[in-house]
Tab-separated table of C-alpha atoms and ligand atoms in Angstrom:
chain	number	residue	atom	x	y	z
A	23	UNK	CA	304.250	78.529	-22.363
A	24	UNK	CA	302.780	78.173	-19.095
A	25	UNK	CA	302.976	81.136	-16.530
A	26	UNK	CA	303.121	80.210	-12.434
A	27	UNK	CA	299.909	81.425	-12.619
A	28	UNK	CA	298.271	78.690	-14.870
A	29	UNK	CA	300.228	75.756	-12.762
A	30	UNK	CA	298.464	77.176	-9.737
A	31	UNK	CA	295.105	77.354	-11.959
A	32	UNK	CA	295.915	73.752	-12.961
A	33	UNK	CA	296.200	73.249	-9.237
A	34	UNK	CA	293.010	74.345	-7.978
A	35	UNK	CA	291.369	72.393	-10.339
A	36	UNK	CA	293.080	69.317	-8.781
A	37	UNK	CA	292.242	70.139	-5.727
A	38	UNK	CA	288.583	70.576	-6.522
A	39	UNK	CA	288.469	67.079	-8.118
A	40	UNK	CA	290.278	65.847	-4.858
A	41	UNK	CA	287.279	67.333	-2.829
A	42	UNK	CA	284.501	64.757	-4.641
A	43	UNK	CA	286.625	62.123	-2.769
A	44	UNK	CA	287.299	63.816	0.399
A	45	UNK	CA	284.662	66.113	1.237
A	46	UNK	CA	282.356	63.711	3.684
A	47	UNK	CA	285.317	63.068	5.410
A	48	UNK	CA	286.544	66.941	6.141
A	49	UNK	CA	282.561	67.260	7.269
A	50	UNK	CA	283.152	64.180	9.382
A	51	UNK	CA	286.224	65.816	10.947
A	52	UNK	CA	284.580	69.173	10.878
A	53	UNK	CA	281.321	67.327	13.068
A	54	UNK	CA	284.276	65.613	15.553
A	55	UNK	CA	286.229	68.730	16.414
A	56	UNK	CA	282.364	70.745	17.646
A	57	UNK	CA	283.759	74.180	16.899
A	58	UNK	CA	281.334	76.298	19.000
A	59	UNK	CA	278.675	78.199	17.488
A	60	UNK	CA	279.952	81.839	17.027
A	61	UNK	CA	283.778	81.298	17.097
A	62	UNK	CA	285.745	82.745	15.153
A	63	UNK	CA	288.283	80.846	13.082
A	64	UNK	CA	291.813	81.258	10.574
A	65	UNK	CA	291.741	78.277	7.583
A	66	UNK	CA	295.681	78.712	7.160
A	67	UNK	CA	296.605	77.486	4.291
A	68	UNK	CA	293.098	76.848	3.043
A	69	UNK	CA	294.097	77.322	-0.960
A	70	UNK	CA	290.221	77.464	-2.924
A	71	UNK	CA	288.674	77.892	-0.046
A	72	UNK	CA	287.015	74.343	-0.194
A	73	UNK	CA	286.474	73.671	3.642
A	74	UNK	CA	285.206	77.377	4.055
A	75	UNK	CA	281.545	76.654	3.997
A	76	UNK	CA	281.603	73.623	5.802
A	77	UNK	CA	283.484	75.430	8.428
A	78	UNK	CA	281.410	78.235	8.551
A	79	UNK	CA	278.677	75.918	8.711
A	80	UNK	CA	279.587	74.252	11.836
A	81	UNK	CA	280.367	77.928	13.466
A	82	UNK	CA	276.415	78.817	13.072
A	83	UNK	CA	274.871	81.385	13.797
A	84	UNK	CA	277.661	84.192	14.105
A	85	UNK	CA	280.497	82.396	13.119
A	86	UNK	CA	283.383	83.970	10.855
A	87	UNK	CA	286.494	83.035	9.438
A	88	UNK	CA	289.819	84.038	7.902
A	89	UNK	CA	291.494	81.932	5.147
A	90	UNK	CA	294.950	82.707	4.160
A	91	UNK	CA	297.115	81.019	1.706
A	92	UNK	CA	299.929	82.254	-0.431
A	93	UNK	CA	298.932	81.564	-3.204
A	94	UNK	CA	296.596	84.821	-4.631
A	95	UNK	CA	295.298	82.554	-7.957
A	96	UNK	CA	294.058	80.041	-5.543
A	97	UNK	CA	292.458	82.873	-3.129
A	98	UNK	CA	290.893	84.035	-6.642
A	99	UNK	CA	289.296	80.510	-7.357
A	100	UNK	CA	287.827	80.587	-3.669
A	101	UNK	CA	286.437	84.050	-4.115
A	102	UNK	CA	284.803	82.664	-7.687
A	103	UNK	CA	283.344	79.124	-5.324
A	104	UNK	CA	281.972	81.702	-2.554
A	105	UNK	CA	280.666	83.876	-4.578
A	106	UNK	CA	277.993	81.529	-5.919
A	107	UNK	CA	277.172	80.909	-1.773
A	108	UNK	CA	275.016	82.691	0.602
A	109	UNK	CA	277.940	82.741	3.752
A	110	UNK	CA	280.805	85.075	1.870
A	111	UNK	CA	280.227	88.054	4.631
A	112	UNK	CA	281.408	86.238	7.097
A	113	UNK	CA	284.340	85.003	5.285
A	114	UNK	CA	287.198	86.677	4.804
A	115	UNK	CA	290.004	86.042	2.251
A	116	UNK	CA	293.667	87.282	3.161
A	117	UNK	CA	297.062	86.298	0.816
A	118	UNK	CA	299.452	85.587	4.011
A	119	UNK	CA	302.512	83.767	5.045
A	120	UNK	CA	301.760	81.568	7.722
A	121	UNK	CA	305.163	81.695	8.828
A	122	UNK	CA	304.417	85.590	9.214
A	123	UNK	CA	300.704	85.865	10.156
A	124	UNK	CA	299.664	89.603	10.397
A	125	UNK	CA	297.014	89.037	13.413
A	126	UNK	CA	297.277	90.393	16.754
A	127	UNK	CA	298.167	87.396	19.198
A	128	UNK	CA	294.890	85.810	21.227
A	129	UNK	CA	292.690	86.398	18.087
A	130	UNK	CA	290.614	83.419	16.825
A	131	UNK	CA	288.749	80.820	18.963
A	132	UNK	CA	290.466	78.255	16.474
A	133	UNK	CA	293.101	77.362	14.018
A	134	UNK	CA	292.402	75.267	11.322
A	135	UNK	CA	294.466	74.001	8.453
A	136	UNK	CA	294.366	70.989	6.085
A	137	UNK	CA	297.462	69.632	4.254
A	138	UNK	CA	299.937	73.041	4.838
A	139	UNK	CA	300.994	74.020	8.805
A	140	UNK	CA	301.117	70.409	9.658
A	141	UNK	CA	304.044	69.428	7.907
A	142	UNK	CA	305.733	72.275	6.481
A	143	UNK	CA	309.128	73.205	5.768
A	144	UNK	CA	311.216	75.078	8.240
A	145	UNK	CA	310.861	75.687	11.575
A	146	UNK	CA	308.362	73.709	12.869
A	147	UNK	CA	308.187	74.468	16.406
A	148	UNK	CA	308.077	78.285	15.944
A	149	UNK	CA	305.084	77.548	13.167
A	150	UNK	CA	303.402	75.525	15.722
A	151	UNK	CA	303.952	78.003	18.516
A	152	UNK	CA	302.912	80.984	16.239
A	153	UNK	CA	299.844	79.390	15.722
A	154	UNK	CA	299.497	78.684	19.517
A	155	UNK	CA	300.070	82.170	19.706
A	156	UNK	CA	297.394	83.335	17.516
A	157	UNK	CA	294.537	81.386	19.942
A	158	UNK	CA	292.444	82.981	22.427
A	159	UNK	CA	292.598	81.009	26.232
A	160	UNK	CA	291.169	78.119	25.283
A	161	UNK	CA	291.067	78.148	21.590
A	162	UNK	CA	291.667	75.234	19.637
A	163	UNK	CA	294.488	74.245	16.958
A	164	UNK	CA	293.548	71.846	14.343
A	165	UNK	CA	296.138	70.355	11.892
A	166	UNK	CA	295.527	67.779	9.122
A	167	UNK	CA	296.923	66.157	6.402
A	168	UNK	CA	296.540	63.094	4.154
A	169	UNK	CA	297.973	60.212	6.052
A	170	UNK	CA	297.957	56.910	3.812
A	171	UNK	CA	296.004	55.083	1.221
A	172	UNK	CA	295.302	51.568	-0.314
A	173	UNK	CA	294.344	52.405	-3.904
A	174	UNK	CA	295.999	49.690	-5.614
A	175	UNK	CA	294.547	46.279	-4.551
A	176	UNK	CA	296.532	43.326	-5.249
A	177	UNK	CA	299.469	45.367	-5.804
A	178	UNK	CA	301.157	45.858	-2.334
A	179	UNK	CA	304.730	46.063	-3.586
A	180	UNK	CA	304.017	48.439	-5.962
A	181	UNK	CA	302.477	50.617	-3.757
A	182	UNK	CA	304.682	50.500	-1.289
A	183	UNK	CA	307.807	50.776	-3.649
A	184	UNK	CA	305.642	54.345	-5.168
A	185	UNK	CA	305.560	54.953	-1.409
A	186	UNK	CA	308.668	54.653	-0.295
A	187	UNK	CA	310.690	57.501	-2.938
A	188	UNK	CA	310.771	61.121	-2.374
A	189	UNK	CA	307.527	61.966	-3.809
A	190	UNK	CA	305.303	59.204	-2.250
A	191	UNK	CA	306.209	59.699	1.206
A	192	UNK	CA	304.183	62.742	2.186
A	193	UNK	CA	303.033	63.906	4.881
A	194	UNK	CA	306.563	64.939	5.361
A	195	UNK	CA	309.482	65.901	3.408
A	196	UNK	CA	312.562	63.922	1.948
A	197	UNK	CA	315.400	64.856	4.586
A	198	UNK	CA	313.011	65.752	7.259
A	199	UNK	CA	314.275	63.924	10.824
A	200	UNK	CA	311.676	61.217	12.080
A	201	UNK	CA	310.533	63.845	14.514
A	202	UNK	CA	309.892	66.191	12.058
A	203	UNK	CA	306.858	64.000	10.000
A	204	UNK	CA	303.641	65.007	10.579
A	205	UNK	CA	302.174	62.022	12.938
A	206	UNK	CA	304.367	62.899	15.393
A	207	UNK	CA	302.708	66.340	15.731
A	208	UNK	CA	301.100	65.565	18.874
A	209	UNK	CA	304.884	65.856	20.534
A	210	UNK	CA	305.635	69.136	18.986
A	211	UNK	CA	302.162	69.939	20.522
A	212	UNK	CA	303.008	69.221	23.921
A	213	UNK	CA	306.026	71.508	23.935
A	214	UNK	CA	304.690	74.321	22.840
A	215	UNK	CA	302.024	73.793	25.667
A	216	UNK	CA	299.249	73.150	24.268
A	217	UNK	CA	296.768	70.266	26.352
A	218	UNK	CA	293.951	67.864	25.946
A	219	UNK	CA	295.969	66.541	22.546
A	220	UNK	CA	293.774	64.398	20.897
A	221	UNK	CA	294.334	62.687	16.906
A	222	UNK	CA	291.977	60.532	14.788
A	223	UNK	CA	291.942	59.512	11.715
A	224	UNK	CA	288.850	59.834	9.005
A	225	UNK	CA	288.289	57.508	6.400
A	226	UNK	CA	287.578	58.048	2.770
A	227	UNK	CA	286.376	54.722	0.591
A	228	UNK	CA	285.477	53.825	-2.320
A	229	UNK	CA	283.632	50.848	-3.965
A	230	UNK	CA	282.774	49.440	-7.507
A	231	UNK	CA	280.617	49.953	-9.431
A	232	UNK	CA	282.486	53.580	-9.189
A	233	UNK	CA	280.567	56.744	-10.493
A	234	UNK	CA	282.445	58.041	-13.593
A	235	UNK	CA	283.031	61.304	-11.476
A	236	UNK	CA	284.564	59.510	-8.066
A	237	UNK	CA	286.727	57.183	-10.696
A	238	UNK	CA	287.888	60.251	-12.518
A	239	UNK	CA	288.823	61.543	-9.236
A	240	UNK	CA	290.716	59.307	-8.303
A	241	UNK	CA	292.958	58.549	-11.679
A	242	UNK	CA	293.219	62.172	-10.527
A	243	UNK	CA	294.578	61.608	-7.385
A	244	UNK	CA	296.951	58.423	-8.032
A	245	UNK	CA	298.663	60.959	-10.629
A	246	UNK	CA	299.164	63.288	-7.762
A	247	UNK	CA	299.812	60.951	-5.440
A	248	UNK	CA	302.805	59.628	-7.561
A	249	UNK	CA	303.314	61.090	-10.780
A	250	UNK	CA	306.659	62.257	-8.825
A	251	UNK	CA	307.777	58.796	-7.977
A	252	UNK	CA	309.124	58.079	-12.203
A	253	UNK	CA	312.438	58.593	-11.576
A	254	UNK	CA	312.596	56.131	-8.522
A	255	UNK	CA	311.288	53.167	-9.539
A	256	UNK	CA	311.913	51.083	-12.329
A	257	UNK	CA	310.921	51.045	-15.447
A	258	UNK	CA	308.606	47.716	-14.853
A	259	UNK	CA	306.635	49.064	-11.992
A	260	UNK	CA	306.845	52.267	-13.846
A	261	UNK	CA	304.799	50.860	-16.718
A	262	UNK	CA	302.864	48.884	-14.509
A	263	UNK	CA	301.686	51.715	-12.753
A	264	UNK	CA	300.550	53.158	-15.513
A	265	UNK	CA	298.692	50.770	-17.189
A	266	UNK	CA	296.835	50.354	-13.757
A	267	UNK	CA	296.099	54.308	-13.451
A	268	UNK	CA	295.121	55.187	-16.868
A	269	UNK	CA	291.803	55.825	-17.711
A	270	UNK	CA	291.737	53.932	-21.173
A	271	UNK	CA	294.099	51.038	-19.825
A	272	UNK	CA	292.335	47.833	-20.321
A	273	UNK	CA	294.018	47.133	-17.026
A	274	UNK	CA	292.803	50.343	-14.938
A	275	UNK	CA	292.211	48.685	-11.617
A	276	UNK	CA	289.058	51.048	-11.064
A	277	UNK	CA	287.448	49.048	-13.583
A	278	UNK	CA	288.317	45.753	-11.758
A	279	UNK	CA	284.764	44.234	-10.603
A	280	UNK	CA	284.650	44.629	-6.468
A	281	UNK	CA	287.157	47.493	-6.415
A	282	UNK	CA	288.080	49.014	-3.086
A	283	UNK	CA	290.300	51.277	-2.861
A	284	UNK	CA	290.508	54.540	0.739
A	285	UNK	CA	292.738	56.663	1.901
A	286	UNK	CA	292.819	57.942	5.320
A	287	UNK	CA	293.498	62.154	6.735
A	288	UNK	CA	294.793	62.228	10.300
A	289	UNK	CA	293.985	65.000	12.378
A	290	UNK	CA	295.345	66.506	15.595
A	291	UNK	CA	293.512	68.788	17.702
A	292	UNK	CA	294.655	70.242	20.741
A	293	UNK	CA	293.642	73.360	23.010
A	294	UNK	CA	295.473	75.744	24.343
A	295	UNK	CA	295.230	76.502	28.490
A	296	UNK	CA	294.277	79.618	29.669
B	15	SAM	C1	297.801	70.964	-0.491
B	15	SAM	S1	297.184	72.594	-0.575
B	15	SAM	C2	295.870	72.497	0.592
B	15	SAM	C3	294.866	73.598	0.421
B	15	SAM	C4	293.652	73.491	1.340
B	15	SAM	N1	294.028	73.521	2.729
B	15	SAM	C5	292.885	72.240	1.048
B	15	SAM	O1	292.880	71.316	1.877
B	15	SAM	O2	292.231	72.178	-0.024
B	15	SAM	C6	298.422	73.498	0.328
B	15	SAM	C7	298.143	74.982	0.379
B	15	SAM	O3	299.079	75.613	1.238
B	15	SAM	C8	299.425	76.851	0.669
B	15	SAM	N2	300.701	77.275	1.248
B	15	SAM	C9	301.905	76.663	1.132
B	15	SAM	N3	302.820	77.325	1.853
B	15	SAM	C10	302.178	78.358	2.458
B	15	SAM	C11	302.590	79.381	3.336
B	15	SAM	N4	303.866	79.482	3.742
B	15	SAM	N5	301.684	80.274	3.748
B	15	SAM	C12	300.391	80.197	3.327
B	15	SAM	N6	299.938	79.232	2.513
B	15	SAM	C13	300.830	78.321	2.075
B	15	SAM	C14	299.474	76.570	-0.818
B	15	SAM	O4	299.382	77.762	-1.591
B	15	SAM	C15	298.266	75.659	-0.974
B	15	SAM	O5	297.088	76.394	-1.204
């Protein structure tokens, strides 16, 4: 039977697939957000570890950086991916809370974090304030998430009908009060005093002919995306959606000649005054 450990196993292997599709765009957002050269920086959240690089990268020469997730499998899998780099002394790898960060406050030059602060359960504005917290005079918080897709051309009802149940509708949780989703950040920014918000969303897209490893990604990431949604739609678009997302269908829409499919990640950035 599987343990808790294997799911989260299963996960980063997910996620690593996921990265083929997204990774030019986290460099994009890495290049728009200029991290100065030096800084020091916390990835909360940052699961394998697959923006670590790239961050450090952009933080050259002298940067470092602490990534913290939960989840100690997934810290495992990024100590395996940075062991195979060059950067790994400057990286440090921490299982942490981020409701319960153990740093001193005015630490880090930045906060970073992709799909986990932005739009997490519980108390938002004492996350968001925490992290405030956590930033030198000056430093800058960074949260992302995945923010919306077209991945089924020709199919708008579908999609949207897969978007609109419990599952589909992330970045934010069923129950969650329209404040509460994740694009209104930039609100729950200003109140816990942060200035100079800024958002902007980065593209991801895809064309046919599609490499076998970008179309295997994404089958990968329409199962995440709504493998959830079964039980809310019916049976028809159920089936349909299948026979659209399966990789032997003879109806996979990857396969469909002139395929384009993106999805978008949103970011907001904001600094905090002195
Ligand atoms: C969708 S994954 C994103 C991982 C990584 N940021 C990325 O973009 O590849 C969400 C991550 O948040 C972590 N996480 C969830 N709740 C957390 C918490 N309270 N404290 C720390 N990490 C948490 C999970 O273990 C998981 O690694």
């Amino acid at each position: 039977m599987p343990t808790p450990a294997d799911a989260q196993t299963g996960y980063a292997s997910k996620l690593e697939l996921f990265q083929r599709l997204r990774k030019p765009l986290m460099d994009h957002a890495i290049a728009w957000l200029e991290l100065p050269p030096g800084s020091h920086g916390l990835d909360a959240g940052c699961g394998a570890g697959l923006h670590l690089e790239a961050l450090l990268k952009a933080v050259a020469p002298g940067g470092r950086i602490v990534g913290v997730d939960l989840s100690p499998e997934l810290l495992d899998r990024a100590r395996e991916i940075l062991s195979g780099g060059a950067s790994n002394d400057a990286i440090r790898l921490q299982q942490a809370d981020i409701n319960n960060l153990p740093f001193e406050q005015a630490s880090f030059d930045w906060v970073w974090s992709v799909d986990c602060a932005g739009y997490m359960p519980g108390d938002k504005d004492a996350l968001i304030k925490d992290m405030a917290g956590l930033l030198k005079p000056y430093g800058r918080l960074a949260l992302m998430a995945y923010s919306s897709q077209q991945l089924l051309p020709g199919y708008p009802g579908l999609e949207a009908r897969l978007n609109a149940t419990k599952a589909g509708q992330l970045p934010s949780w069923p129950g969650d009060a329209p404040g509460d989703h994740f694009m209104r950040l930039p609100e729950r920014f200003g109140q816990a005093g942060l200035v100079q918000i800024k958002a902007k969303s980065f593209l991801a897209q895809f064309n046919a002919p599609l490499e076998p490893a970008i179309r295997e990604a994404l089958l990968e990431l329409m199962d995440m995306r709504w493998s959830g949604a079964r039980d809310e739609v019916s049976l028809a678009d159920w089936n349909l959606f299948l026979r659209l997302s399966q990789s032997a269908s003879r109806e996979c829409i990857l396969d469909r000649p002139g395929y384009h499919g993106f999805f978008t990640y949103t970011m907001f950035a904001a600094i905090k005054p002195s």
